[in-house]
Tab-separated table of C-alpha atoms in Angstrom:
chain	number	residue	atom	x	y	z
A	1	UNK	CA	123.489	48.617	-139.404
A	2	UNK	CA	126.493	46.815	-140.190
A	3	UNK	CA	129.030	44.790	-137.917
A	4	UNK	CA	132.220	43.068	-138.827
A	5	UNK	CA	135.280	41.349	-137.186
A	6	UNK	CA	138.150	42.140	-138.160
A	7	UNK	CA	141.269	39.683	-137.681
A	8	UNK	CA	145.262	40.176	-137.934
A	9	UNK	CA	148.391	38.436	-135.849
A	10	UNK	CA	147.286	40.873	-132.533
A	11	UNK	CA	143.881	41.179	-131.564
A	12	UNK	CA	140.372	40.877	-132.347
A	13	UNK	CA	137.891	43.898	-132.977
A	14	UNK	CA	135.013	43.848	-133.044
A	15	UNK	CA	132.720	46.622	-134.493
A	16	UNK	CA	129.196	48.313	-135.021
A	17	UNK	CA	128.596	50.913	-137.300
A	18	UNK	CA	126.123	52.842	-139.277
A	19	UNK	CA	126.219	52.225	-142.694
A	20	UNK	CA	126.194	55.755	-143.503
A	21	UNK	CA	129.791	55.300	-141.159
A	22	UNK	CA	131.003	52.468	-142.546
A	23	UNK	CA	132.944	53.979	-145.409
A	24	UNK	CA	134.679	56.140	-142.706
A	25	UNK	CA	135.644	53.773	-140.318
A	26	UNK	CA	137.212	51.122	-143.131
A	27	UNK	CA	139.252	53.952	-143.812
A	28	UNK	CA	140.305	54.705	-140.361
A	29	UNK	CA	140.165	51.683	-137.602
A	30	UNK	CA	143.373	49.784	-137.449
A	31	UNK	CA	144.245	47.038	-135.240
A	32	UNK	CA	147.142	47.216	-133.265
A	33	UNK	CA	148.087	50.508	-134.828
A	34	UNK	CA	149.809	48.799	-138.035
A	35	UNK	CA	147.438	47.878	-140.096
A	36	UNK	CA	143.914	49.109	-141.540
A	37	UNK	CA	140.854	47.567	-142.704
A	38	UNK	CA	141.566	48.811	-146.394
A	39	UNK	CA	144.830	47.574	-146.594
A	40	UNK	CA	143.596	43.631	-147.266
A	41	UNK	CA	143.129	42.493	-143.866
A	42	UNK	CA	141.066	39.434	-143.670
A	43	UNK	CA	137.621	40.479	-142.305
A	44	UNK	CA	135.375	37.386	-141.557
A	45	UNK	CA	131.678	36.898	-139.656
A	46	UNK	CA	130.314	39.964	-140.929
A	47	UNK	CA	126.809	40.307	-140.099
A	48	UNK	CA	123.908	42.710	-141.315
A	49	UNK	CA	120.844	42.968	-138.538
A	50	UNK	CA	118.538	42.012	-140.075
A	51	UNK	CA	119.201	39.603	-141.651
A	52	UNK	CA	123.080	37.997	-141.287
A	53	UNK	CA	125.223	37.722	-143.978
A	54	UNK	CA	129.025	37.659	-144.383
A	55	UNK	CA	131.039	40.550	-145.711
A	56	UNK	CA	134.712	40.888	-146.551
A	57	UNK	CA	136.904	43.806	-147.746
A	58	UNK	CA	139.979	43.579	-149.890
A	59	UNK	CA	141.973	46.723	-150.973
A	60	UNK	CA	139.756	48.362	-150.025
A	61	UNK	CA	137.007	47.164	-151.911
A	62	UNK	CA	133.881	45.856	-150.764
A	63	UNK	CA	132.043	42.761	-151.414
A	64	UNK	CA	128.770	41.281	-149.299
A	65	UNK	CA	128.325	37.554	-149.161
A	66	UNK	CA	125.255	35.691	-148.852
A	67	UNK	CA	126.983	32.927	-147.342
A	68	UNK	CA	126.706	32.624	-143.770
A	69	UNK	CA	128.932	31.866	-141.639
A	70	UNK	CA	130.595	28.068	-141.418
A	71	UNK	CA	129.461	25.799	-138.126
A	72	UNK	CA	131.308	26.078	-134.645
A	73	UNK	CA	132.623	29.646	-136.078
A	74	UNK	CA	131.674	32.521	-133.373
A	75	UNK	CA	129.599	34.868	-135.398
A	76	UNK	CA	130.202	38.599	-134.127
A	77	UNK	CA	126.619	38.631	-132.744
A	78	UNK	CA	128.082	35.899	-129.749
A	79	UNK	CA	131.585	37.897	-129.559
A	80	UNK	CA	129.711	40.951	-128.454
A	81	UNK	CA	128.510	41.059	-125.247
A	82	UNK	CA	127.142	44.447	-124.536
A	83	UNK	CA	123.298	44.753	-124.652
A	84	UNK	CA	121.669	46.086	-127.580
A	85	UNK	CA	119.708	49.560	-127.560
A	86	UNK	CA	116.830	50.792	-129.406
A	87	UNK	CA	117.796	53.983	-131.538
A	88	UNK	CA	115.361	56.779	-132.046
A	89	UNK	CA	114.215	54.869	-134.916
A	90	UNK	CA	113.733	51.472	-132.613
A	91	UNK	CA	115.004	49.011	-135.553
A	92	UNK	CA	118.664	48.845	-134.583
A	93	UNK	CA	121.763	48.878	-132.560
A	94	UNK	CA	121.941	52.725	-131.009
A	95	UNK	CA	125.323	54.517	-132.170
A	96	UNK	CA	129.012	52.564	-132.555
A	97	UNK	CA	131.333	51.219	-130.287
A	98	UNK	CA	134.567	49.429	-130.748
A	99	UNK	CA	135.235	46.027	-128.388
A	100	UNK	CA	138.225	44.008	-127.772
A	101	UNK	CA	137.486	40.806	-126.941
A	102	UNK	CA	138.908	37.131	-126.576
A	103	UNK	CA	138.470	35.169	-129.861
A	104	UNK	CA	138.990	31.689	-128.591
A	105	UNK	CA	138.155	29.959	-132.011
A	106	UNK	CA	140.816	32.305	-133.959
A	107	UNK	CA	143.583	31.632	-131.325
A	108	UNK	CA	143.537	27.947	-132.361
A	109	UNK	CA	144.397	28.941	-136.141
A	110	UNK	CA	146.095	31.880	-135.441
A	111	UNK	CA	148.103	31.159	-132.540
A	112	UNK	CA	150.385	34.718	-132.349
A	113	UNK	CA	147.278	36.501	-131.314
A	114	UNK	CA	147.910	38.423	-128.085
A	115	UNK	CA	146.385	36.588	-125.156
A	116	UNK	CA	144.450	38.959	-122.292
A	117	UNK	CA	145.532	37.481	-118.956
A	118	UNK	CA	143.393	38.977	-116.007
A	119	UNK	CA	145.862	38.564	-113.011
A	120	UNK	CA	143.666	38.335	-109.507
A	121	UNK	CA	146.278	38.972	-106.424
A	122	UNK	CA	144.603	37.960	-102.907
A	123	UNK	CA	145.213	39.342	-99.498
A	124	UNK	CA	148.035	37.944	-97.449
A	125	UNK	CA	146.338	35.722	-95.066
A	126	UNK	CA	149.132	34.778	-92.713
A	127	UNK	CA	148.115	37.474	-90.312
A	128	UNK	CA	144.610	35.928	-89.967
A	129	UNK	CA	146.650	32.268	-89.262
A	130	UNK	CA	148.467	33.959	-86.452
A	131	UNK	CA	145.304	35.026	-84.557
A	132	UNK	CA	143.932	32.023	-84.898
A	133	UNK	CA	146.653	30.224	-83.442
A	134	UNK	CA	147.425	32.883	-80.642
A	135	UNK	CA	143.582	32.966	-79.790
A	136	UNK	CA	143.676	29.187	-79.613
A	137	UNK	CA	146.574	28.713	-77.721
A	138	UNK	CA	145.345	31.513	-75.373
A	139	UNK	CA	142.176	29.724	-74.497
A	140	UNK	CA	144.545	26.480	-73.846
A	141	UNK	CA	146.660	27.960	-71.247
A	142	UNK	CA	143.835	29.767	-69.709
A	143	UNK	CA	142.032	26.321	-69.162
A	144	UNK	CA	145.025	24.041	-68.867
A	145	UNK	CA	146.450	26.727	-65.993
A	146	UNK	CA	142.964	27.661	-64.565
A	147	UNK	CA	143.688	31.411	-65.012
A	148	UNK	CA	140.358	32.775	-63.495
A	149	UNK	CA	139.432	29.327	-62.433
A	150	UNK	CA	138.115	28.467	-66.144
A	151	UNK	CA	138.867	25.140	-65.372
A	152	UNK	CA	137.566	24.890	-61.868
A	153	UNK	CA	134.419	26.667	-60.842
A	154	UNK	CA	134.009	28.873	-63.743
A	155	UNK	CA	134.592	25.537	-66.150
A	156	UNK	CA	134.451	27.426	-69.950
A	157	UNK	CA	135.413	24.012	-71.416
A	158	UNK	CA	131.836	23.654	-73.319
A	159	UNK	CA	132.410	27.595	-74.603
A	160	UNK	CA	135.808	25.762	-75.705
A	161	UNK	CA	134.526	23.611	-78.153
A	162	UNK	CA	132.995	25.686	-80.747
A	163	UNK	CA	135.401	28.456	-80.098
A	164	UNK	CA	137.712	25.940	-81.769
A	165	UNK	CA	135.554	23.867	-84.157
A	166	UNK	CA	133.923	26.869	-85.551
A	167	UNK	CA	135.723	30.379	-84.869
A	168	UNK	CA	139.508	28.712	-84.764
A	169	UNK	CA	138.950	26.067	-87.434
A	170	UNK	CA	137.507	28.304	-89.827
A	171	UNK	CA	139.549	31.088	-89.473
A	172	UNK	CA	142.679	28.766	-90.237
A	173	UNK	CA	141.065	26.994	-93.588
A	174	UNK	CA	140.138	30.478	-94.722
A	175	UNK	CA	143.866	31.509	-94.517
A	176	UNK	CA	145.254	27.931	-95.945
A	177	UNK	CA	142.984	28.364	-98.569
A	178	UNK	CA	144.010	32.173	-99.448
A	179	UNK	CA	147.701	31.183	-99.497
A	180	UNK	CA	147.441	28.250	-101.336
A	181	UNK	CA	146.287	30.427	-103.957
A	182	UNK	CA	148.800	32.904	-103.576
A	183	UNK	CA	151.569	29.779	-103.929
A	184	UNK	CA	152.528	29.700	-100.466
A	185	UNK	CA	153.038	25.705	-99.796
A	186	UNK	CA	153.770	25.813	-96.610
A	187	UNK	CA	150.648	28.407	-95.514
A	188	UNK	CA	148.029	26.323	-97.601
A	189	UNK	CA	149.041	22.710	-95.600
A	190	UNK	CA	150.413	24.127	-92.136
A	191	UNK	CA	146.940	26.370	-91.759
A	192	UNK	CA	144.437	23.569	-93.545
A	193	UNK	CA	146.059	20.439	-90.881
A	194	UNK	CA	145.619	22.728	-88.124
A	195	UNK	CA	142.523	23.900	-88.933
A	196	UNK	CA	141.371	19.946	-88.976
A	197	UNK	CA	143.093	19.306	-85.834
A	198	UNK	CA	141.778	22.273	-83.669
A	199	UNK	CA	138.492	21.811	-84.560
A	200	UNK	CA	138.479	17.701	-84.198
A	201	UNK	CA	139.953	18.861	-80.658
A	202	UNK	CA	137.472	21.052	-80.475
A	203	UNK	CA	134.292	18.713	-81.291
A	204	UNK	CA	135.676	15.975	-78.521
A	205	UNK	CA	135.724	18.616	-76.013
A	206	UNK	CA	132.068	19.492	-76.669
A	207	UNK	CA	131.374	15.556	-76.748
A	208	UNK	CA	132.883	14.860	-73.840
A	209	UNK	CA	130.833	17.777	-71.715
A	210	UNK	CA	128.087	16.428	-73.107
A	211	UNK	CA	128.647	13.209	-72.005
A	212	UNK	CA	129.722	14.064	-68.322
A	213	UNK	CA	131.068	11.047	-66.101
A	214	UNK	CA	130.359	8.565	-68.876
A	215	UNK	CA	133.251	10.794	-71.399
A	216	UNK	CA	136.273	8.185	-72.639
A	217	UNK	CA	139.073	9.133	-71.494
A	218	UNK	CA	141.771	11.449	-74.303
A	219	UNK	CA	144.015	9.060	-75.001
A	220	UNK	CA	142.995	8.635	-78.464
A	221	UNK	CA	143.573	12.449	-78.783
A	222	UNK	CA	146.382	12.330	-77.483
A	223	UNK	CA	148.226	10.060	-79.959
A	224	UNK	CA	146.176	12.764	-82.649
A	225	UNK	CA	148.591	15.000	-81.262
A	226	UNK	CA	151.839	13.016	-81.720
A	227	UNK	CA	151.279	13.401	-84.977
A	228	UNK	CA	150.640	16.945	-85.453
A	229	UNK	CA	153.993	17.359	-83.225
A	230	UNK	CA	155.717	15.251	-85.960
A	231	UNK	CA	154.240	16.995	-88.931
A	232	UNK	CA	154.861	20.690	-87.288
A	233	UNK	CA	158.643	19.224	-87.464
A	234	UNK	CA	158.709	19.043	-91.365
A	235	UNK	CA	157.138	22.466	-90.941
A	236	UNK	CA	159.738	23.871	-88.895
A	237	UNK	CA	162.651	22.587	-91.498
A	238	UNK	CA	160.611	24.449	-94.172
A	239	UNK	CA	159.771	27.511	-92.019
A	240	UNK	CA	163.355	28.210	-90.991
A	241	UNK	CA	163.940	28.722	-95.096
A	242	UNK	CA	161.594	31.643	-94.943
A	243	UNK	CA	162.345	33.362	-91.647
A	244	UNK	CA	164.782	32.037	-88.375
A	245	UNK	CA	161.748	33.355	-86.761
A	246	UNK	CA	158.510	31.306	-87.905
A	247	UNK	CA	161.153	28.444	-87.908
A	248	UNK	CA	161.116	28.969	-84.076
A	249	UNK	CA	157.000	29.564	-83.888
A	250	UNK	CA	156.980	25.973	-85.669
A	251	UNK	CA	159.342	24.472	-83.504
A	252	UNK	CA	157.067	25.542	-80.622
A	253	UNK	CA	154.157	24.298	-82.063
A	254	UNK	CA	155.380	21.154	-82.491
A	255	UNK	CA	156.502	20.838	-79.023
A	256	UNK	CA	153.230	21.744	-77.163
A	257	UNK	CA	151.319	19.308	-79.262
A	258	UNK	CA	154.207	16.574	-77.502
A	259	UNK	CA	153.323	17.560	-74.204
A	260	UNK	CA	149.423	18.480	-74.887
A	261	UNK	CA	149.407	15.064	-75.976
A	262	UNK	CA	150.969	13.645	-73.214
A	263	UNK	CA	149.085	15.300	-70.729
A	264	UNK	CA	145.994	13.862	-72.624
A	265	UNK	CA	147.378	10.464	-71.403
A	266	UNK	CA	148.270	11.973	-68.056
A	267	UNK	CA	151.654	10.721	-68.738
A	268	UNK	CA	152.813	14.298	-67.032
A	269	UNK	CA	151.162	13.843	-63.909
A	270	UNK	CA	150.125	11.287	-61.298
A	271	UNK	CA	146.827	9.188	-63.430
A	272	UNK	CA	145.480	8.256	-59.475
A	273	UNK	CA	145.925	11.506	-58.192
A	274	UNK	CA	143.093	13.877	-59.386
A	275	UNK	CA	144.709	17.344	-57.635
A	276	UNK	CA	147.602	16.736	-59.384
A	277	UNK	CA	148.031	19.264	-61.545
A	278	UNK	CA	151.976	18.594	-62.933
A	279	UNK	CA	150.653	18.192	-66.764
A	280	UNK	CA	148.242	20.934	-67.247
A	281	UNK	CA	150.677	23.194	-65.973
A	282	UNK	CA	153.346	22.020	-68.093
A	283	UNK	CA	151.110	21.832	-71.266
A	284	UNK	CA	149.567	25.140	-70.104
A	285	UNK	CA	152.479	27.297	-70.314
A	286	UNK	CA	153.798	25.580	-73.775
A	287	UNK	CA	150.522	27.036	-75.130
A	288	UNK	CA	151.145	30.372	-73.639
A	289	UNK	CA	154.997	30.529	-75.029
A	290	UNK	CA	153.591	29.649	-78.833
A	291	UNK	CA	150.773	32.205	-78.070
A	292	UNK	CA	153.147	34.809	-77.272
A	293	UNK	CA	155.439	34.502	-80.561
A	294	UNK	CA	152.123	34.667	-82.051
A	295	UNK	CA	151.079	37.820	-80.769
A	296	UNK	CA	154.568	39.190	-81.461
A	297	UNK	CA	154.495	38.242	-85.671
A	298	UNK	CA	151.059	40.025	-85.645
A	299	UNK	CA	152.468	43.360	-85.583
A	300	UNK	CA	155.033	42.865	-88.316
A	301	UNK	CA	153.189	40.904	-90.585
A	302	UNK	CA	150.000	43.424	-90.232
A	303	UNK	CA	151.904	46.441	-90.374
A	304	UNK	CA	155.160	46.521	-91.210
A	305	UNK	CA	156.461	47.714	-88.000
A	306	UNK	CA	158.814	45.226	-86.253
A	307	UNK	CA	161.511	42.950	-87.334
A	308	UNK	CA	161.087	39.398	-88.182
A	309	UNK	CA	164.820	37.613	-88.656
């Protein structure tokens, strides 16, 4: 059982033949239909099992070396990478096959050799990032406006918290990461920041449940938010390049975190009053107007239907 390499300018071929075969195939593999073994290509790393030894073939003529192959050359035993079968006669490689494969070693001395790329395309994740935002600014404006008295008697901000450090958060670094691979600069650090921010948000609500009467107040989180409002302005100046649109969604995104973080500093409402409800209200339907663009884009983006400008 023989197996040789054989090497020209456009690929690499590996083979494994019977010896009986051998004669045949010199006469009749070619690489990259222009050339054939017998017509003085260079064959290299030949190998006999057992044992190795080197064999070249010029004009057709034959000639086995004893020499084996140099150090740091990849002998045709590493190149293939099928597994070896038993024939009937259990002593050998079981029939022929002929494998292209990537000869990294021969590219760096013979650098026109074609190169096989393997192109990987991901899924579109901006469809994912626009449920997570709608499904986070939903749960806002049900709190903020106590829609079903979620933020009165039936309280759901402890459900809050990992709804947005886990479900939320996750969801939006899944779809920064996807994009970023798919080139999309804006998608990878939009989605990644809010991810980070949502679920920060999300954390201090649990903390602060858990904590009761003895909770800080927000204030803190509130100036967190002044700066997601300014960086969702860079994001609207890029978004508005894309579509007039997302341009807007970003534009609204950038305003709710303003007031969300100044109703964390109950800068919307009276700070001695308690039953003044002026700045949830205010913050409350900011969510629900960024929610809503949200839940528009999903249809377009997910199936085509619709019209994004």
């Amino acid at each position: 059982m023989f197996a040789c390499c054989v090497e020209d300018s456009a690929q690499t071929v590996v083979m494994m033949v019977d010896s009986a075969q051998l004669e045949g195939f010199a006469r009749q593999v070619s690489v990259d239909s222009k050339a054939s073994i017998g017509s003085g290509k260079k064959v290299r790393n030949a190998a006999y099992f057992p044992p190795q030894q080197a064999m070249s073939m010029e004009e057709g003529r034959k000639t086995v070396e004893t020499e084996p192959p140099k150090e740091g050359t990849p002998r045709s035993s590493e190149l293939e990478k099928e597994p070896r079968e038993k024939n009937a006669g259990g002593s050998g490689l079981a029939g022929h096959e002929i494998t292209l494969v990537t000869d990294v070693a021969s590219r760096a001395t013979s650098p026109n050799l074609r190169q096989v790329l393997a192109r990987i395309k991901f899924v579109d994740a901006n469809g994912l990032a626009l449920t997570c935002f709608a499904f986070s600014t939903w749960l806002f404006f049900a709190f903020l406006c106590n829609i079903d008295e979620v933020g009165g008697k039936n309280n759901g901000v402890f459900y809050m918290g990992d709804m947005l450090a886990w479900g939320v958060s996750m969801g939006l670094l899944i779809s920064g990461v996807v994009q970023g691979l798919n080139g999309d600069h804006l998608g990878f650090t939009s989605y990644v920041f809010h991810a980070a921010i949502l679920g920060t948000i999300g954390r201090n609500f649990k903390l602060a449940v858990s904590l009761g009467t003895n909770a800080a107040p927000f204030h803190i989180v509130g100036f967190f938010c002044y700066a997601a409002a300014w960086f969702n302005c860079i994001f609207t100046v890029m978004a508005f390049r894309i579509a007039t649109m997302f341009g807007f969604l970003y534009a609204s995104v950038g305003l709710m975190f303003l007031l969300v973080g100044l109703n964390f500093e109950k800068l919307l409402s009276d700070a001695g009053d308690a039953t003044d409800k002026t700045g949830d209200y205010i913050a409350g339907a900011s969510c629900l107007v960024v929610s809503l663009q949200c839940c528009y884009l999903i249809v377009p983006v997910m199936t085509g239907r619709g019209k994004i400008v």
